[in-house]
XYZ file of C-alpha atoms in Angstrom:
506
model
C 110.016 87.000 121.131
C 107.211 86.772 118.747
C 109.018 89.194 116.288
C 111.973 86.819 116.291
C 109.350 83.428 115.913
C 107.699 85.383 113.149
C 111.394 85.915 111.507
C 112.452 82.277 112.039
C 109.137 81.156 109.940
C 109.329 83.535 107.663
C 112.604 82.926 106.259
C 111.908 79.331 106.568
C 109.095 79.959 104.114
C 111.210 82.070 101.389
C 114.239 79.832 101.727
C 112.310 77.704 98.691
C 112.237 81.470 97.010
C 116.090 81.792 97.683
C 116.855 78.748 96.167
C 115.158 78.318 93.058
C 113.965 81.657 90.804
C 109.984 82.266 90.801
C 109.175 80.594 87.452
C 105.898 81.306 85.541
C 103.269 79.007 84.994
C 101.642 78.340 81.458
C 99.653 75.885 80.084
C 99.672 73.927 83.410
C 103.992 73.720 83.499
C 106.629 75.579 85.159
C 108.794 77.534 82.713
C 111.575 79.944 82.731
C 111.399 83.983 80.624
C 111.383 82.576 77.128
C 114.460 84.946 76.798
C 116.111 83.393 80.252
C 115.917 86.749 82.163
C 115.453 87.500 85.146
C 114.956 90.159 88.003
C 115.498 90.936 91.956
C 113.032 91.271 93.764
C 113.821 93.060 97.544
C 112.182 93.607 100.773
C 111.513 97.178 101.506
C 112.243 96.592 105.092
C 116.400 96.564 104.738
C 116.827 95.909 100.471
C 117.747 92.579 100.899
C 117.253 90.238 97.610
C 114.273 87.983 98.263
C 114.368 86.456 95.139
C 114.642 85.943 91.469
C 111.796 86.333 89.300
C 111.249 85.395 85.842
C 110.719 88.370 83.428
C 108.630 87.767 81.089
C 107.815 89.261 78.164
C 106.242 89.551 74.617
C 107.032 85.840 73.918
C 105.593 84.459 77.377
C 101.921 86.203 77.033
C 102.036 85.115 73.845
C 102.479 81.115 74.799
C 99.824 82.096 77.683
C 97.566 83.606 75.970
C 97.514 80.620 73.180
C 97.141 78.442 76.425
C 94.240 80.643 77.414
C 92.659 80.094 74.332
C 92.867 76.722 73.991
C 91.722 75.730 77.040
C 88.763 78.166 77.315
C 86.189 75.708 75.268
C 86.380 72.939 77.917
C 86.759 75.709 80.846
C 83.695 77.415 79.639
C 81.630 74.608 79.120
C 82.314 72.863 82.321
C 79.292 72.552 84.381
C 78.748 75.550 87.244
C 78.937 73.089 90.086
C 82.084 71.259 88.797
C 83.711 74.896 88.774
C 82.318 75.615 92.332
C 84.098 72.584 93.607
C 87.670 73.878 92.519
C 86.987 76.947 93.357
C 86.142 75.732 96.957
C 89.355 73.894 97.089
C 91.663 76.605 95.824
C 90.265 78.275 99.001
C 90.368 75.774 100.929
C 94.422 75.581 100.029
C 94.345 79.078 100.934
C 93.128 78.279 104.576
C 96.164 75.600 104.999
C 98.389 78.338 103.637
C 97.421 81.426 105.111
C 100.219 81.963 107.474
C 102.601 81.384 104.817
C 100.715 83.633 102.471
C 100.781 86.810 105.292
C 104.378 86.461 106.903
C 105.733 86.530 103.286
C 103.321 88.875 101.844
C 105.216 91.309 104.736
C 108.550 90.878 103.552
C 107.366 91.211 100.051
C 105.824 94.248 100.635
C 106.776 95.928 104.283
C 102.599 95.911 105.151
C 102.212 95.121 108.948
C 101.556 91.391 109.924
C 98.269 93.100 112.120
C 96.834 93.623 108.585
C 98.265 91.386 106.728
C 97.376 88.267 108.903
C 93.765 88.117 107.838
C 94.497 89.227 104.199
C 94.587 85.353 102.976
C 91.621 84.293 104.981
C 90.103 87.464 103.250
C 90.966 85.995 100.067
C 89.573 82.561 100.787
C 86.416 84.242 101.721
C 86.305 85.480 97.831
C 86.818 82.271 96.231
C 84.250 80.713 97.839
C 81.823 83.742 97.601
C 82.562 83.370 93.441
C 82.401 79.657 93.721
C 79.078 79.393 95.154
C 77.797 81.918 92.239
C 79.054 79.708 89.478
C 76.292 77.578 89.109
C 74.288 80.653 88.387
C 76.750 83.027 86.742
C 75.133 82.465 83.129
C 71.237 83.159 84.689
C 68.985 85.793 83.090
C 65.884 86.830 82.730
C 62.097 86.573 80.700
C 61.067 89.463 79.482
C 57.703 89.371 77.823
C 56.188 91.708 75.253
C 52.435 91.546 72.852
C 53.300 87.867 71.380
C 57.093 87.289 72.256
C 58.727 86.264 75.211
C 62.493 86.866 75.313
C 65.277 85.377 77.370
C 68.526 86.535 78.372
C 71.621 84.566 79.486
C 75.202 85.569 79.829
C 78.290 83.686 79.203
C 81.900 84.208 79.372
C 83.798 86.862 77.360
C 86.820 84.684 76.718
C 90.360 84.842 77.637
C 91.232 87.388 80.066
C 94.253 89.179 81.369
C 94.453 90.202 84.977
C 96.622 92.957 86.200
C 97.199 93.105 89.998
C 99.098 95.492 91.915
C 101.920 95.553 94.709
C 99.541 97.122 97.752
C 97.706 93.567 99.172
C 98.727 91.711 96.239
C 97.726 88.496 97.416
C 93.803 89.354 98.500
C 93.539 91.880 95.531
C 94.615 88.921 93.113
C 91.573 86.852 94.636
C 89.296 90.019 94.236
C 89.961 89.440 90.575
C 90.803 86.021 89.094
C 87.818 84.283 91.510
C 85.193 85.784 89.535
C 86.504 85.724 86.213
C 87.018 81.745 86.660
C 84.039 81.391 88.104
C 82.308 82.964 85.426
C 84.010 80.821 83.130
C 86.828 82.634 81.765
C 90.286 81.626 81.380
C 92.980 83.961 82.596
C 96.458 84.943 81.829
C 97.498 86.426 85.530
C 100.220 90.071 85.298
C 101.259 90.515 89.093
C 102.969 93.426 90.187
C 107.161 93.405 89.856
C 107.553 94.913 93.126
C 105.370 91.962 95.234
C 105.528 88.805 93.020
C 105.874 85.866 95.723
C 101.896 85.423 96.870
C 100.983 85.307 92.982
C 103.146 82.223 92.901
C 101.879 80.342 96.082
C 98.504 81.397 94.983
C 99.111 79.573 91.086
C 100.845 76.671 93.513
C 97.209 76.512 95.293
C 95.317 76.217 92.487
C 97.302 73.601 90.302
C 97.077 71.960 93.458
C 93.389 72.087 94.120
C 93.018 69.938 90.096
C 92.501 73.934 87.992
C 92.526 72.335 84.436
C 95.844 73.678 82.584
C 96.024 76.622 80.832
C 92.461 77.968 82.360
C 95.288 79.947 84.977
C 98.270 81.486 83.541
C 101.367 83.143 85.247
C 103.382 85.273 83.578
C 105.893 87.520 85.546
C 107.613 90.815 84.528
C 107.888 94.633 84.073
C 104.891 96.561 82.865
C 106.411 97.763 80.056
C 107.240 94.356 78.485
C 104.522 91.847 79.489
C 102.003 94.194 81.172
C 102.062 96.142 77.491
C 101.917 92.996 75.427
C 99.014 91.401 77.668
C 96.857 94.750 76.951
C 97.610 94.389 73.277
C 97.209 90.920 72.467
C 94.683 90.349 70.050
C 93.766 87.203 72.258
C 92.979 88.796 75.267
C 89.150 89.801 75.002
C 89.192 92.046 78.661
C 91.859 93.241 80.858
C 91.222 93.791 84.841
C 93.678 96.261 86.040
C 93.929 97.836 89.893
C 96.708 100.599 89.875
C 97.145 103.998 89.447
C 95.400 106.340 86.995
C 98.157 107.495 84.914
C 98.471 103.219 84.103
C 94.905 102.914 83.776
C 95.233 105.472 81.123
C 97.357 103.951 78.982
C 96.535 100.031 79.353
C 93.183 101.863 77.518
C 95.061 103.136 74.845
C 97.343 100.164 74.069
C 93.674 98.136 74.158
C 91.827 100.080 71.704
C 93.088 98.720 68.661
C 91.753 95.317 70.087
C 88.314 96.876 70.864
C 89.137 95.361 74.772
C 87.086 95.457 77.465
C 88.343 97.223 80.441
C 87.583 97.513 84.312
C 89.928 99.729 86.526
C 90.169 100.141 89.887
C 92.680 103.263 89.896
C 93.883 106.038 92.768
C 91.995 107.836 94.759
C 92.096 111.345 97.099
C 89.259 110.290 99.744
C 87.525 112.764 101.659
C 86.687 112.347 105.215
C 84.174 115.051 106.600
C 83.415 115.801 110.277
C 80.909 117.641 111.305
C 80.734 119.209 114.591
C 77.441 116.573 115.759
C 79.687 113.544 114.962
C 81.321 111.065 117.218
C 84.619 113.042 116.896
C 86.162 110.169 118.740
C 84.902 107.232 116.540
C 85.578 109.611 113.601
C 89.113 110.342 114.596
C 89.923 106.687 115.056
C 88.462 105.174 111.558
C 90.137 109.105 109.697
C 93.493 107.592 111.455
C 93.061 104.041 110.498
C 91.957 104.830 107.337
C 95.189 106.599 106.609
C 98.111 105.076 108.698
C 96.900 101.452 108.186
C 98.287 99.528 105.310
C 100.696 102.488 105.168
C 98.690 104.909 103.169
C 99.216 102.575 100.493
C 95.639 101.836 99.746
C 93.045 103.096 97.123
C 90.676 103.238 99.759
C 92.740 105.438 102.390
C 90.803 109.109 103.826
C 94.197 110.918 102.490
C 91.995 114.160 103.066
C 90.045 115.203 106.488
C 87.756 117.901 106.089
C 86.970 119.286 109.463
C 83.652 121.711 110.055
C 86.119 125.016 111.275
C 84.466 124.674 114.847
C 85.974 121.904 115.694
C 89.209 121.549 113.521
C 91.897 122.924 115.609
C 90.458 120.115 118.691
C 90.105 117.613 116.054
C 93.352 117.636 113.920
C 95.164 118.294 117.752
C 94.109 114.619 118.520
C 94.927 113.259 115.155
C 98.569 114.595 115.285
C 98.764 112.968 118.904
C 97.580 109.854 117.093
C 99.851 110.002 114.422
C 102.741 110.592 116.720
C 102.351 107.645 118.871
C 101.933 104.805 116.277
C 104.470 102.116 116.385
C 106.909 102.048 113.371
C 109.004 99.022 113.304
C 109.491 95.818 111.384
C 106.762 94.405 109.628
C 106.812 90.977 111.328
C 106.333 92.359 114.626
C 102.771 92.104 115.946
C 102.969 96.015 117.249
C 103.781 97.828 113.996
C 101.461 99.734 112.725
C 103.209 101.247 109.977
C 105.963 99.102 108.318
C 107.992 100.361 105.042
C 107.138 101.443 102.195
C 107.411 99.235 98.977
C 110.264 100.398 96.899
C 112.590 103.629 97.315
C 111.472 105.401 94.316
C 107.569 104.989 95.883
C 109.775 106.407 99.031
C 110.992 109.382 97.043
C 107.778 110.201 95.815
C 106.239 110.389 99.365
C 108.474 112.668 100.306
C 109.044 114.800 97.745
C 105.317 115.702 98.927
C 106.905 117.183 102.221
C 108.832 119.876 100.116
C 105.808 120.645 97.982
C 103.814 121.277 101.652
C 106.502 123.557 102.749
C 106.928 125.462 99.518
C 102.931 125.723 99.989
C 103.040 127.020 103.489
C 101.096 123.784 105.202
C 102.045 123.273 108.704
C 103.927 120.427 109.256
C 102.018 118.897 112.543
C 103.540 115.527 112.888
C 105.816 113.832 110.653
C 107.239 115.041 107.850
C 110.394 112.812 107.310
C 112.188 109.709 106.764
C 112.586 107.020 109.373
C 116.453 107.142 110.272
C 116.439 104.922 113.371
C 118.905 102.101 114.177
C 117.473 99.263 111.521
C 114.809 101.531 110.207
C 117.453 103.490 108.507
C 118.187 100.473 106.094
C 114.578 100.493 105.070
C 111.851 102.540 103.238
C 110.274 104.015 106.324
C 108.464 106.990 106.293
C 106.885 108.339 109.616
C 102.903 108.944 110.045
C 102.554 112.409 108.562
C 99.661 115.127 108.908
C 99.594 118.445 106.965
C 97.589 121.067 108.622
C 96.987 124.326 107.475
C 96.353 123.713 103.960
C 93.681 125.153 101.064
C 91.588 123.107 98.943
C 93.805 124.416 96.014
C 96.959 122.928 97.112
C 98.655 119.857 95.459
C 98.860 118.110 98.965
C 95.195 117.972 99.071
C 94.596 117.265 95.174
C 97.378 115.038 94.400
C 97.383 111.079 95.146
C 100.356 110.530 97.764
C 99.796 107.613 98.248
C 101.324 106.883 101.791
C 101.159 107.332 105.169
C 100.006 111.061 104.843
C 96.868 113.077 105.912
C 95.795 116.523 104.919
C 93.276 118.314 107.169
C 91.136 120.828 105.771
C 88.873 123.453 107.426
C 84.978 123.794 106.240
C 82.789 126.585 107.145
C 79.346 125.089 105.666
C 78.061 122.278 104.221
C 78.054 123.201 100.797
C 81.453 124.339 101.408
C 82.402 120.863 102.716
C 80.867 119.000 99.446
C 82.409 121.633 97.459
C 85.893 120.387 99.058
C 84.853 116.795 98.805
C 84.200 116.538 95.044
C 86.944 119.102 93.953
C 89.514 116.379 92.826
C 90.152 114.361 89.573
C 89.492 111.429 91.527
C 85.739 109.674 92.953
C 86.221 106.606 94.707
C 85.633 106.778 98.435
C 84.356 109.106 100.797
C 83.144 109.278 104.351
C 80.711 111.090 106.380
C 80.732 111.562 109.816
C 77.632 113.435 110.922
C 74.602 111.871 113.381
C 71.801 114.522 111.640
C 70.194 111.578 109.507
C 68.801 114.373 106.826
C 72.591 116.075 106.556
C 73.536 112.067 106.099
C 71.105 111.325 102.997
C 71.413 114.664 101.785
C 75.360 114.988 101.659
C 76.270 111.271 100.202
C 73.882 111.836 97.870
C 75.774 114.657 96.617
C 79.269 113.332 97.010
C 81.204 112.586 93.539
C 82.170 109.030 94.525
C 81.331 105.081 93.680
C 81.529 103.938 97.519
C 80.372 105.832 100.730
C 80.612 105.148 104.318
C 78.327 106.855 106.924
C 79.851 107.095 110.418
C 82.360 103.943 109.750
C 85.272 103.205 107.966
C 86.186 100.999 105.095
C 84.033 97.795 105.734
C 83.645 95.876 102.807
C 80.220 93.524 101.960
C 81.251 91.545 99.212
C 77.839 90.884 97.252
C 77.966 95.062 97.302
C 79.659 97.098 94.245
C 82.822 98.362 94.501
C 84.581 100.999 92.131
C 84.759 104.344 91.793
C 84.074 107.783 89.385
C 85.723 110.212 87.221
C 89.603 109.071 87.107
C 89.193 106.144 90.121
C 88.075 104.058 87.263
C 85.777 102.038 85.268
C 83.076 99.277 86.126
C 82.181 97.569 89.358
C 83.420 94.619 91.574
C 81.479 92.402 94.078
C 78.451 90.205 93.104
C 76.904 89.958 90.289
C 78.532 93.451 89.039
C 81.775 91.180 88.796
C 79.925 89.175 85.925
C 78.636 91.888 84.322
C 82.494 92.466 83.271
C 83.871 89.153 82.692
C 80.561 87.783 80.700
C 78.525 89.177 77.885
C 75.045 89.286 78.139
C 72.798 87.984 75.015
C 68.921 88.062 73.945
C 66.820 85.704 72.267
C 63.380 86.828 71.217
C 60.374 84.164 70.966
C 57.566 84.928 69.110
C 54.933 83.089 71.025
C 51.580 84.274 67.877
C 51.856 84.575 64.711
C 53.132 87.518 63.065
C 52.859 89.008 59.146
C 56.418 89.154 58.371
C 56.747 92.704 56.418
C 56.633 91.920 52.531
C 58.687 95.077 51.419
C 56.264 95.506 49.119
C 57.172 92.136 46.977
């Protein structure tokens, strides 16, 4: 019954969607692609059309970038508290919203309503953390020396271009464009092609909640088009991009000709390592969640478990049990756990990693296929996997799946475990589950990664930094770390005696 309620609203909420095509937003006005083109967008769960979406291009970042810039004197110059007060409104929009926001952010992107039903309130809870920092974004410091006294402040870099991507689109959007308004910065907003419908309700919230226009620009369309001409235009002074490496890679190219500022939140291959003195239950329910929530399809996700070889054969035992029982099913229903994934070639690639584990001689030890199950079949479904068996050399345990996927990996020492741990491209999670306090402090120190949980999984303080090393990306979110990226910070030196000015000999 509450699958079928959940249905009923949630195509009540896209019929809007159905009707009219998802227009972008520029300068504070609905408009159409300049070139009048448009594209499908479809629900992983059976294909179906959800709606038509404006693809943008070249022509479109151009108008909102020009927007941008025009209205980034009055935007920047507005007074912190005035800022705070739309900011506190756009989330308060989000509140009223936030069932609309989830039920379609499942269709949009096959994530389970169990996650996805907080993911708005989560994304209230950053507008308002940003909002209540705008009064103070520009602060600094006094910094005295013999006879001068200097002062710092910080103000905004300028028009900015925002790149989200299709896993949580809607809280990950809030992640970004809350601080970089708050800061003062205008923004020229790229969503994701595969998960545009929360971008739109969220650029509905904030026209709503009296955002000047221009300061927040929407601009639909495929990477290639208006994600390449956003990195490129000579406008844009910083782009914000979450996605995967290989994109982070070249947004930096396209932006060096324009000397842009960058800050990436890219892929990740996260190591979880048990130790035989851990809570092997706790640490068996947060290496599961970590990996069969959200699908896999999360930066975050412990895609790796490395298991001290005393325990392993116990340990990955209960994790294939776990994997086996979780409830696959439609996204809407409160009892899925894992829901589709977000577009069949992301399908493809998924499992195209269950011939590379068999060609490498991993085990197999739950999963392993595609969903083919009376509805299921229609959708992108892929069951919870775990490899087992497998060598630190092996692509499955160096290569970013990116879904619902976990390989388990057998340590013999410690040093052997942080050798596992940092031997990837990638260092942006990791987590420890040990209860010797010294082996604790000793190991994360030694991990290659920006974020690290002790005995617990992903749980998120938003004044902390968030980011990661090597090719999970560049710079830091959260606090003031967010302003550090979307302002630039400037000195000026007082002398407070009087100084001989050099003559240079004159």
């Amino acid at each position: 019954m509450a699958l079928a309620d959940n249905l009923a609203k949630a195509q009540a909420f896209l019929a809007p969607f159905r009707d009219h095509p998802i227009l972008n937003h520029i300068g504070g006005a609905d408009c159409p692609a300049r070139s009048g083109r448009t594209f499908d967008s479809v629900s992983p769960i059976d294909m179906a059309e959800v709606a038509a979406v404006a693809r943008g291009d070249a022509a479109d970042i151009d108008e909102a970038a020009r927007a941008a810039t025009d209205a980034f004197p009055a935007w920047r110059d507005m007074d912190g508290a005035a800022r705070r007060a739309i900011l506190h409104r756009i989330a308060d929009g989000i509140v009223a919203r936030a069932e609309e926001i989830a039920l379609l952010e499942c269709i949009d992107t096959g994530q389970a309503l169990r996650f996805m039903s907080k993911a708005a309130l989560r994304g209230a809870d950053n507008f308002r953390f940003f909002a209540d920092k705008a009064p103070y974004a520009r602060d600094g410091q006094s910094l005295h020396a013999a006879n001068q006294l200097n002062v710092t402040s910080r103000r905004p870099i300028g028009p900015v271009g925002v790149i989200t991507p299709w896993n949580t689109p809607f809280m990950l959007s809030t992640w970004k464009i809350a601080p970089a308004l708050a800061a003062g910065c205008t923004v020229v907003h790229k969503p994701a092609e595969l998960s545009p419908l929360t971008a739109r309700i969220l650029m509905d919230i904030a026209a709503e909640a009296g955002l000047p226009p221009g300061v927040w620009n929407l601009v639909n369309g495929i990477g290639e088009e208006a994600g390449r001409a956003l990195t490129e235009h000579p406008a844009i002074k910083a782009i914000a991009f979450v996605g995967e490496s290989a994109t982070g890679k070249l947004i930096m190219r396209q932006g060096a000709d324009t000397l842009k500022r960058v800050h990436f939140e890219l892929g990740g291959k996260n190591p979880v390592v048990v130790f035989a003195d851990a809570d092997l239950e706790r640490a068996a329910d947060a290496a599961a969640f970590m990996i069969y929530s959200l699908n896999g399809e999360r930066c975050t996700s412990s895609s790796r478990v490395l298991v001290d070889s005393s325990i392993h054969d116990d340990f990955v035992a209960v994790l294939a049990d776990k994997a086996r029982r979780l409830k696959i099913g439609h996204p809407l229903d409160p009892d899925t756990v894992v829901g589709p994934l977000i577009h069949p070639d992301h399908e493809a690639k998924v499992l195209s990693y269950f011939d590379v584990a068999r060609a490498e001689g991993v085990t197999i030890a739950a999963g392993g296929e595609k969903v083919m199950e009376g509805d299921l079949a229609a959708g992108c479904y892929v069951a919870p996997t775990l490899f087992t068996g497998a060598s630190q050399t092996m692509r499955v345990a160096r290569e970013e799946i990116f879904g619902p996927v976990l390989t388990a990996i057998p340590f013999d020492s410690e040093d052997e475990a942080l050798g596992f741990a940092n031997d990837v491209a990638y260092g942006l999670a990791g987590y420890l589950w040990t209860n010797d306090v010294t082996r604790a402090l000793r190991f994360s120190d030694g991990m290659d990664a920006g974020m690290i949980w002790v005995n617990s999984d992903n749980v998120r303080h938003l004044p902390t930094p968030f980011g990661g090393t090597k090719e999970s990306g560049i710079g830091r979110d959260g606090g003031d770390w967010s302003f550090d990226f979307y302002m630039e910070t400037r000195n000026v030196a007082f002398a407070t005696a009087p100084r001989n000015v050099p003559k240079l000999g004159l």
